[in-house]
PDB file of C-alpha atoms in Angstrom:
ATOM      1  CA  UNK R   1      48.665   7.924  61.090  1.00 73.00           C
ATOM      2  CA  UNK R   2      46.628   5.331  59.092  1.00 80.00           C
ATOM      3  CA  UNK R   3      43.449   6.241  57.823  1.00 92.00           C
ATOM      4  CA  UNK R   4      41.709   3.138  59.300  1.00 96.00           C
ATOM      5  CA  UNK R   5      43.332   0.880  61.797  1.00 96.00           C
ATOM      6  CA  UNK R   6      42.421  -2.374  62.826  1.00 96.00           C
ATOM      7  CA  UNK R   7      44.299  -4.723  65.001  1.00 91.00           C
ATOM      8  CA  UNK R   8      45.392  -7.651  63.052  1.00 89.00           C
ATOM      9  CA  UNK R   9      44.864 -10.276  65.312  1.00 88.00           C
ATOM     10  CA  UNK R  10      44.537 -13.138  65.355  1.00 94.00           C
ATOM     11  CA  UNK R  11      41.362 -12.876  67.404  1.00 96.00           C
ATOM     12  CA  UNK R  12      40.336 -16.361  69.207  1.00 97.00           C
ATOM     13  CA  UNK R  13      37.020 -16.640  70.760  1.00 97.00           C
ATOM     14  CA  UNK R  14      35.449 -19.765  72.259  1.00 98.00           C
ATOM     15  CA  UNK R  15      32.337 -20.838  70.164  1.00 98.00           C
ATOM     16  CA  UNK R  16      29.005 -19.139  71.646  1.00 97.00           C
ATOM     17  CA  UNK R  17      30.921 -15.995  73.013  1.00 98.00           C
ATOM     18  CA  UNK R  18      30.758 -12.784  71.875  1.00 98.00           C
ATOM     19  CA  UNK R  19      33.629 -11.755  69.630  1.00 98.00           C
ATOM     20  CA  UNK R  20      34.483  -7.793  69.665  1.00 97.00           C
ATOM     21  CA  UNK R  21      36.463  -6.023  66.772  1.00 98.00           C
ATOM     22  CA  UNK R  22      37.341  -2.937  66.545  1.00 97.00           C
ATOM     23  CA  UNK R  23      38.184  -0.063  64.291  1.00 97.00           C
ATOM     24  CA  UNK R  24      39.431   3.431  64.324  1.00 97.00           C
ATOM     25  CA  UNK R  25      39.650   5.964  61.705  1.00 96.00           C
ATOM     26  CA  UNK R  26      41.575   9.701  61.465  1.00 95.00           C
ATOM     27  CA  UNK R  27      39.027  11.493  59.452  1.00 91.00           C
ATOM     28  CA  UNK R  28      36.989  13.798  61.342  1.00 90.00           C
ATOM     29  CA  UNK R  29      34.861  13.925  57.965  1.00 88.00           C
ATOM     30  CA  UNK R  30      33.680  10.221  58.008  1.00 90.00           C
ATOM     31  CA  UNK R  31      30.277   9.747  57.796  1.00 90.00           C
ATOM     32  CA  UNK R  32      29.225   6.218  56.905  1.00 94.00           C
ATOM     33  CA  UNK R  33      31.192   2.865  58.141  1.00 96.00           C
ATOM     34  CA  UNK R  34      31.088  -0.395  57.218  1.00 96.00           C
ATOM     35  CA  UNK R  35      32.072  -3.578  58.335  1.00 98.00           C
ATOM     36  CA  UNK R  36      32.453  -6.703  55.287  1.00 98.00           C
ATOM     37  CA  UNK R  37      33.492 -10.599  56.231  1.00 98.00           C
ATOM     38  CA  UNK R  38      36.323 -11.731  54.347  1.00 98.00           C
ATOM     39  CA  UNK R  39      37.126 -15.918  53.746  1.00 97.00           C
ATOM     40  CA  UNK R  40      41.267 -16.596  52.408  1.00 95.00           C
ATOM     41  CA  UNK R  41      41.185 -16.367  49.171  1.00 94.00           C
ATOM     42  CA  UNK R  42      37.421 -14.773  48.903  1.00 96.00           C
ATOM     43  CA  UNK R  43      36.086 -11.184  48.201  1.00 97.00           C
ATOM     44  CA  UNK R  44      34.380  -8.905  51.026  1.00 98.00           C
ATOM     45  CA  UNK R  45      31.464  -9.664  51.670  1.00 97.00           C
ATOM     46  CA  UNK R  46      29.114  -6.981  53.305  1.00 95.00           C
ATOM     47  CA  UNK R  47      27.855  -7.436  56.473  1.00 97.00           C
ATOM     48  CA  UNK R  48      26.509  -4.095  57.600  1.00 96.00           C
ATOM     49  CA  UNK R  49      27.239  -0.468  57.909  1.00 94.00           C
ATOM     50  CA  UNK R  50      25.900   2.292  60.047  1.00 96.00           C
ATOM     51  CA  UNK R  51      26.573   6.339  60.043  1.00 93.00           C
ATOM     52  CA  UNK R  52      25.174   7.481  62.792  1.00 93.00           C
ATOM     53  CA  UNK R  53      25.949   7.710  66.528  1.00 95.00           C
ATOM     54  CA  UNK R  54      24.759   4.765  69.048  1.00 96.00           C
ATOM     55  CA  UNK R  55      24.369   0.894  68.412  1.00 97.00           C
ATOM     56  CA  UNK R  56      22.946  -0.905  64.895  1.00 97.00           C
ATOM     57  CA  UNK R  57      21.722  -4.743  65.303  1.00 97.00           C
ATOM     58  CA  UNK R  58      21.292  -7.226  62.906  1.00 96.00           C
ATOM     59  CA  UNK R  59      20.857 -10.432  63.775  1.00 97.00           C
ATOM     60  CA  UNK R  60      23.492 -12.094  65.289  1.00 98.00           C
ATOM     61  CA  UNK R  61      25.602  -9.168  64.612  1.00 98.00           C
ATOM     62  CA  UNK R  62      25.394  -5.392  66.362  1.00 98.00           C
ATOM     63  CA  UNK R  63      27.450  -2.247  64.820  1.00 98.00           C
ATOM     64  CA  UNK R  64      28.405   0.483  67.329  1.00 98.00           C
ATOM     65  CA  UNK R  65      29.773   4.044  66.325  1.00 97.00           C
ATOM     66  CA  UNK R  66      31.038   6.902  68.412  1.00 97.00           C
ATOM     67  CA  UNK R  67      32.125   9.886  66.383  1.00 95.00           C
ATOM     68  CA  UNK R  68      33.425  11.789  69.169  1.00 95.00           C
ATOM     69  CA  UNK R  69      36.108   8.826  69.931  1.00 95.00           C
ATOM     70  CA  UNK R  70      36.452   7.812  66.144  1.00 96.00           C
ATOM     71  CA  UNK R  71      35.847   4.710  67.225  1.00 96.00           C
ATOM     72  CA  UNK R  72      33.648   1.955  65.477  1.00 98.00           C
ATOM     73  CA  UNK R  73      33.027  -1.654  66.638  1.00 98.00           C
ATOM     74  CA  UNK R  74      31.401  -5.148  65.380  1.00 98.00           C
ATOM     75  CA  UNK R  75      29.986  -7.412  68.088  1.00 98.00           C
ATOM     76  CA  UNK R  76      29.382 -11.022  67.001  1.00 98.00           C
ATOM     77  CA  UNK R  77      26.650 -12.652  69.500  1.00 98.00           C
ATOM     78  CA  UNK R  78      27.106 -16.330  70.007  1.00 98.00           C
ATOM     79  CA  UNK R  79      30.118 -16.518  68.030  1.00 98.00           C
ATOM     80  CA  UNK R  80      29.827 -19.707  65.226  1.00 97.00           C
ATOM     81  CA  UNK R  81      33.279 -21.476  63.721  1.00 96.00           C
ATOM     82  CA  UNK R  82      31.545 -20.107  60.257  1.00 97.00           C
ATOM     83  CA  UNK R  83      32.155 -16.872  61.688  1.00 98.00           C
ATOM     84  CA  UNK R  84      36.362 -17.510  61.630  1.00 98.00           C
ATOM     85  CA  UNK R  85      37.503 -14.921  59.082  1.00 98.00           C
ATOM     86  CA  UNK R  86      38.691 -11.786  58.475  1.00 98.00           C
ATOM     87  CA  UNK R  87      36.477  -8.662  58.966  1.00 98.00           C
ATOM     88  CA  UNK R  88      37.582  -5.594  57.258  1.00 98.00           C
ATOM     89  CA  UNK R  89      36.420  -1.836  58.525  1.00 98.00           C
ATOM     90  CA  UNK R  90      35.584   0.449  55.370  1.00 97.00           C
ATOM     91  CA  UNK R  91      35.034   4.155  55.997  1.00 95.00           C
ATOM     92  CA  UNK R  92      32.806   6.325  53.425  1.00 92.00           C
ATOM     93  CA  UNK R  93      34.198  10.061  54.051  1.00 79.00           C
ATOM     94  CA  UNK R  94      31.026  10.659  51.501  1.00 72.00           C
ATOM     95  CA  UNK R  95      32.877  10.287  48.126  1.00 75.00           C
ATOM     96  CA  UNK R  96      32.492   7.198  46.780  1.00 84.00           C
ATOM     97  CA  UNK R  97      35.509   5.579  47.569  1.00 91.00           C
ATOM     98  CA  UNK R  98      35.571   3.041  50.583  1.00 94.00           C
ATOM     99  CA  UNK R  99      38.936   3.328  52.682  1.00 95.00           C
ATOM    100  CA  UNK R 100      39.417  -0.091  54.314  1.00 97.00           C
ATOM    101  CA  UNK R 101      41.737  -1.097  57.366  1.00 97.00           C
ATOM    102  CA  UNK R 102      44.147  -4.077  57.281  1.00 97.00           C
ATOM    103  CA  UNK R 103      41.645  -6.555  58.486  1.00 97.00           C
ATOM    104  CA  UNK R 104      41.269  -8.502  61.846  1.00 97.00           C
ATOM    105  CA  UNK R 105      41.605 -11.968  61.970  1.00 97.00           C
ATOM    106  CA  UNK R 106      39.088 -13.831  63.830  1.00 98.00           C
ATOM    107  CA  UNK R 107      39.210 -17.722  64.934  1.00 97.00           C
ATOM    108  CA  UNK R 108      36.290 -19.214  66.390  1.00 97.00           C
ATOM    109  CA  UNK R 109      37.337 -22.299  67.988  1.00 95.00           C
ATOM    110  CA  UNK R 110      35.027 -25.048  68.757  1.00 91.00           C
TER     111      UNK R 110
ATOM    112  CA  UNK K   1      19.767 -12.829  44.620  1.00 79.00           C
ATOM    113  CA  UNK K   2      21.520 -10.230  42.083  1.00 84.00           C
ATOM    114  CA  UNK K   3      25.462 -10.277  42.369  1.00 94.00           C
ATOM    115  CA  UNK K   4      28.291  -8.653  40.930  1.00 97.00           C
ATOM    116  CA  UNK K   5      30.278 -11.662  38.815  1.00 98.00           C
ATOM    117  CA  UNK K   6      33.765 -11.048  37.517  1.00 98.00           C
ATOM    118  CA  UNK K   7      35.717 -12.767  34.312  1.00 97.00           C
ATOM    119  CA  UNK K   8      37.627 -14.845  34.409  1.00 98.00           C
ATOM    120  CA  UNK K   9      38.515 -15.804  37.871  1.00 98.00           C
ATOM    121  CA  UNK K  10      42.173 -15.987  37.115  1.00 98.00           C
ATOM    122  CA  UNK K  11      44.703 -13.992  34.603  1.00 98.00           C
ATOM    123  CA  UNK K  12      48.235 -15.125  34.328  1.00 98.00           C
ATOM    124  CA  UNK K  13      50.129 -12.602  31.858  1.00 98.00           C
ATOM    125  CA  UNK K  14      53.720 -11.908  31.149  1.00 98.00           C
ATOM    126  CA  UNK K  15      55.092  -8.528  31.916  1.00 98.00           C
ATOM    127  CA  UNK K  16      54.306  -5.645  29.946  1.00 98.00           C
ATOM    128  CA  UNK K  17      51.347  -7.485  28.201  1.00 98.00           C
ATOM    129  CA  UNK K  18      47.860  -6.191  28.373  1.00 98.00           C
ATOM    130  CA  UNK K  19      45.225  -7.211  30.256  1.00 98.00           C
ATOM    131  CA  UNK K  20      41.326  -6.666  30.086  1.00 98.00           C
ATOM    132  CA  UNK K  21      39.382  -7.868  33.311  1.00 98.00           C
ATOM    133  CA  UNK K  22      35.970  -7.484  32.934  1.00 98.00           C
ATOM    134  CA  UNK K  23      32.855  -7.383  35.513  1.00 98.00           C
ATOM    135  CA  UNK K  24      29.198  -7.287  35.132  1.00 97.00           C
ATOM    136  CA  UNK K  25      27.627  -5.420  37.880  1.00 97.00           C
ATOM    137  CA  UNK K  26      24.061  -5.692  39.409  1.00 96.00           C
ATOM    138  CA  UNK K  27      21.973  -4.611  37.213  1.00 92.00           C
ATOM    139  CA  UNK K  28      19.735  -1.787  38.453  1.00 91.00           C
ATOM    140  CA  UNK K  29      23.283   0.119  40.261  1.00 94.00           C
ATOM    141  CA  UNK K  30      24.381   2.984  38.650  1.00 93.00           C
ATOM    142  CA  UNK K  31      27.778   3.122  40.270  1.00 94.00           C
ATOM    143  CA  UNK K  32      30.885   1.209  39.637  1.00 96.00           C
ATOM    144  CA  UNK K  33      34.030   0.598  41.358  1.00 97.00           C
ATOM    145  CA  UNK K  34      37.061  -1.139  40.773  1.00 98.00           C
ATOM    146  CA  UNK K  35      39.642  -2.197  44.040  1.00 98.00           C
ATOM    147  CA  UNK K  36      42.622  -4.495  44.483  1.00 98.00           C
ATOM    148  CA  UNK K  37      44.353  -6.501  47.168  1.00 98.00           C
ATOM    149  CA  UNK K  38      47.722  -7.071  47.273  1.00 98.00           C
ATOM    150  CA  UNK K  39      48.354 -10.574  48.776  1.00 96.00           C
ATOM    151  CA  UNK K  40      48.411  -9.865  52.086  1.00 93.00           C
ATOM    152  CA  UNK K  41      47.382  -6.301  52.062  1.00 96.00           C
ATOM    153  CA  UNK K  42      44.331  -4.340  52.881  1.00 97.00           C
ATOM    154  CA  UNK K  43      41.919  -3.924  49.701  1.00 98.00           C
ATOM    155  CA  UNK K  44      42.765  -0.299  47.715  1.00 97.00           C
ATOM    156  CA  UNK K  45      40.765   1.813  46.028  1.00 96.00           C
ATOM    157  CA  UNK K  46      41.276   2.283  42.471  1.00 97.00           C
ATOM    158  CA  UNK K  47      38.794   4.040  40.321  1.00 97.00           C
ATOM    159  CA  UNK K  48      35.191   5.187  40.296  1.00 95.00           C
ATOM    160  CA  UNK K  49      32.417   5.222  37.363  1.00 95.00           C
ATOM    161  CA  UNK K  50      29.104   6.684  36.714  1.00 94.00           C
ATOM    162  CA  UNK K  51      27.288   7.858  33.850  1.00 92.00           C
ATOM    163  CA  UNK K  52      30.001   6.877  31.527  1.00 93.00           C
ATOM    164  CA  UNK K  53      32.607   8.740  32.995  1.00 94.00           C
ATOM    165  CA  UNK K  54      35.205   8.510  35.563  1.00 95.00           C
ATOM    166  CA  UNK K  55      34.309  10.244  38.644  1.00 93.00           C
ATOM    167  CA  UNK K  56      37.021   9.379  41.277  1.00 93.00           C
ATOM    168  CA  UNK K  57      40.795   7.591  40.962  1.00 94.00           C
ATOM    169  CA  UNK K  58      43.078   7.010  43.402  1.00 95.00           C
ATOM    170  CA  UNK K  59      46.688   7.561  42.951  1.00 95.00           C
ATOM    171  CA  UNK K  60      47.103   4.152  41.701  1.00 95.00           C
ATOM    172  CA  UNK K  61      45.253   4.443  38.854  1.00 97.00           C
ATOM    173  CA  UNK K  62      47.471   5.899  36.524  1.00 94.00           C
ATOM    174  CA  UNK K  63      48.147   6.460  32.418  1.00 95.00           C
ATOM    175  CA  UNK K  64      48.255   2.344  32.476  1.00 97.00           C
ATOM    176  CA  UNK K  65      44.822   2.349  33.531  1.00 98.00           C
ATOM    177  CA  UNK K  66      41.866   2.661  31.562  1.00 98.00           C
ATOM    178  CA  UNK K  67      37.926   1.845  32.538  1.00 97.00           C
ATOM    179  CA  UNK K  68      35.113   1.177  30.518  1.00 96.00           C
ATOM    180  CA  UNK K  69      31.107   0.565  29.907  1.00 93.00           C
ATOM    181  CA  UNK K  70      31.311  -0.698  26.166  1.00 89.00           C
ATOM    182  CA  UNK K  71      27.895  -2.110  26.580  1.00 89.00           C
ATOM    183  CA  UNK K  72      25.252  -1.667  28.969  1.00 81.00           C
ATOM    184  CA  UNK K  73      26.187  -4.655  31.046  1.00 89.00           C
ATOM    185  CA  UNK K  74      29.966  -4.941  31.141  1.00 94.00           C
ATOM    186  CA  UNK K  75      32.275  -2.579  33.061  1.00 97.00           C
ATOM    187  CA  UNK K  76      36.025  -3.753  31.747  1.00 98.00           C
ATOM    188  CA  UNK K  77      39.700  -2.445  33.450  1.00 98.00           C
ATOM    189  CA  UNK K  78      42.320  -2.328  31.157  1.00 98.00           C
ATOM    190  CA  UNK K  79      46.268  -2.725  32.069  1.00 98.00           C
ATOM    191  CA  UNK K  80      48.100  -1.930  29.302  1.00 96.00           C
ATOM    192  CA  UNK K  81      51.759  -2.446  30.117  1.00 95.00           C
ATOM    193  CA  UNK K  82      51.490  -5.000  33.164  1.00 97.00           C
ATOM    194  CA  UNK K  83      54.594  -4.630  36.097  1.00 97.00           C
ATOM    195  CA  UNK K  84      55.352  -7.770  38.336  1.00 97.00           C
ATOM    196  CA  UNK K  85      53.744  -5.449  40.795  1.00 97.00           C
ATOM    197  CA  UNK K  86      50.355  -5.189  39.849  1.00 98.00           C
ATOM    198  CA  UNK K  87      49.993  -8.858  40.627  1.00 98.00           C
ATOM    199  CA  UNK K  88      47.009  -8.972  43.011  1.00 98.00           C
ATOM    200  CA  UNK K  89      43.183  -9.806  43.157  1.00 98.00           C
ATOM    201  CA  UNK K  90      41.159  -7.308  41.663  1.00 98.00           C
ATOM    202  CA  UNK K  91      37.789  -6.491  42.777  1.00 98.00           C
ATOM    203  CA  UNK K  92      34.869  -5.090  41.028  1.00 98.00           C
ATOM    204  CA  UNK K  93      31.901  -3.791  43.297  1.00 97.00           C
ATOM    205  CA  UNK K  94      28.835  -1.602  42.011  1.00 96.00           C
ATOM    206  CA  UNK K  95      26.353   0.450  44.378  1.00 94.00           C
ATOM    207  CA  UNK K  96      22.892   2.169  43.672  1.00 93.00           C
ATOM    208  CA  UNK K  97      24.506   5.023  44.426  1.00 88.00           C
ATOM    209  CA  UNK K  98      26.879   6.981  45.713  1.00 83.00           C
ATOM    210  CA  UNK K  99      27.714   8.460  49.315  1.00 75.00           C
ATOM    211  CA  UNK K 100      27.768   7.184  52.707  1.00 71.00           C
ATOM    212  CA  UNK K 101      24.272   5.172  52.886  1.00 81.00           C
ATOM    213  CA  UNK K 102      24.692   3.283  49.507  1.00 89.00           C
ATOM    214  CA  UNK K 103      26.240   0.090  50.118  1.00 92.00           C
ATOM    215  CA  UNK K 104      29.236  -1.386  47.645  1.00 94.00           C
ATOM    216  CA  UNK K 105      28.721  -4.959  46.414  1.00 96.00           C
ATOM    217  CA  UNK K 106      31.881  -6.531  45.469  1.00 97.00           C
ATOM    218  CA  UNK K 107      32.317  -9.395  43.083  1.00 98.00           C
ATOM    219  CA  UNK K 108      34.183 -12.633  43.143  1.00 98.00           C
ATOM    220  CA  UNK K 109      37.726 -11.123  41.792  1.00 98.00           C
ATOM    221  CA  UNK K 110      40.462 -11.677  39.061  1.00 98.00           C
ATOM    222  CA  UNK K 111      43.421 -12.763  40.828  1.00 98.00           C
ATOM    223  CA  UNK K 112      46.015 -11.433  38.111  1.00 98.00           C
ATOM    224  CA  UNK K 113      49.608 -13.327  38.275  1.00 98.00           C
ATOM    225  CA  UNK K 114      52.287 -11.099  35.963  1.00 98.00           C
ATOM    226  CA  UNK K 115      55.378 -13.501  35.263  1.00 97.00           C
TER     227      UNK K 115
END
C-alpha cells in the first residue's frame, strides 16, 4: 500500500466550478498534511496545510481532514484556468520529512 | 517576499563526474531539506539538516551523497560519482522548523541531466 495516494487524473472542471482532489494516506501516525500547486516543469509551491480534524479555508481554497477515514481533501471554489496544474498531497508523520503522493492533474477549461 | 533560490538552474554532467548543487535558503529558517523528482515521478525525500548536522536521510541518500552549510548562507549537495539514474530535478526547501506545523518552502530546482 502506498504511503500517500492520489488519483492521477487528469481532473477537468468547467471554469467557476468547484474542483475536488483528494488524498489518502496509510499512516495512522500522520499528523500534519499539506497540499502544494505544481506548474510542468516548476517546483511545489505551497498552498496550505492543516493537522487537525474538520475543514481549513483560505481564500478561494478550503482543506478538509478526517483522521478516522485517512482521508484529506482540497476544494478549489470558482475554479480559474490559472488553477490547471498539478496538486501534490504531502504528509508530515512529525519528522521532518514530507511524504508526497503522485500528484493529480487538474485542467480547468474555459 | 523571502524565497529559497537554487544554482544553477540546470547541470548537465557526464557519468561518474561530480556534482555540487547549491541552494540558499530563507534566511531566518533553521531547517533544510533537500528532495528530487524523477521526471514523471512523485517528489522524494532525500536528506534533512539542522544545526550543522544531518538529522534525517532517506534510503536514497547514500555514501554518494554528501550535504553541507560551508557558510552561513549556502546549503550545497554533493554527488560524487553521478549514475544515468540520478538524472532528475532536485529541490531544495528550508522551514523555521521542524514537525508537522512548520511549513517547507521549496526552491526553484537543479534539473541535473547525467550523459
Amino acid at each position: 500500500q502506498k504511503e500517500v495516494e492520489q488519483n492521477s487524473g487528469p481532473l477537468s472542471v468547467p471554469e467557476g466550478a468547484i474542483a475536488s482532489l483528494n488524498c489518502t494516506y496509510s499512516d495512522r501516525g500522520s499528523q500534519s498534511f499539506f497540499w502544494y500547486r505544481q506548474y510542468s516543469g516548476k517546483s511545489p509551491e505551497l498552498i496550505m496545510f492543516i493537522y487537525s480534524n474538520g475543514d481549513k479555508e483560505d481564500g478561494r481554497f478550503t482543506a478538509q481532514l478526517n483522521k478516522a477515514s485517512q482521508y484529506v481533501s482540497l476544494l478549489i471554489r470558482d475554479s480559474q484556468p490559472s488553477d490547471s496544474a498539478t496538486y501534490l498531497c504531502a504528509v508530515n508523520r512529525g519528522a521532518q520529512k514530507l511524504v508526497f503522493g503522485q500528484g493529480t492533474r487538474l485542467t480547468i477549461n474555459p | 517576499e523571502p524565497e529559497v533560490t537554487q544554482t544553477p538552474s540546470h547541470q548537465v554532467t557526464q557519468m561518474g563526474q561530480e556534482v555540487i548543487l547549491r541552494c540558499v535558503p530563507i534566511s531566518n529558517h533553521l531547517y533544510f531539506y533537500w528532495y528530487r523528482q524523477i521526471l514523471g515521478q512523485k517528489v522524494e525525500f532525500l536528506v534533512s539538516f539542522y544545526n550543522n548536522e544531518i538529522s534525517e536521510k532517506s534510503e536514497i541518500f547514500d555514501d554518494q551523497f554528501s550535504v553541507e552549510r560551508p557558510d552561513g548562507s549556502n546549503f550545497t549537495l554533493k554527488i560524487r560519482s553521478t549514475k544515468l539514474e540520478d538524472s532528475a530535478m532536485y529541490f531544495c526547501a528550508s522551514s523555521e522548523g521542524a514537525g508537522g506545523t512548520y511549513e517547507q518552502y521549496f526552491g526553484p530546482g537543479t534539473r541535473l541531466t547525467v550523459t
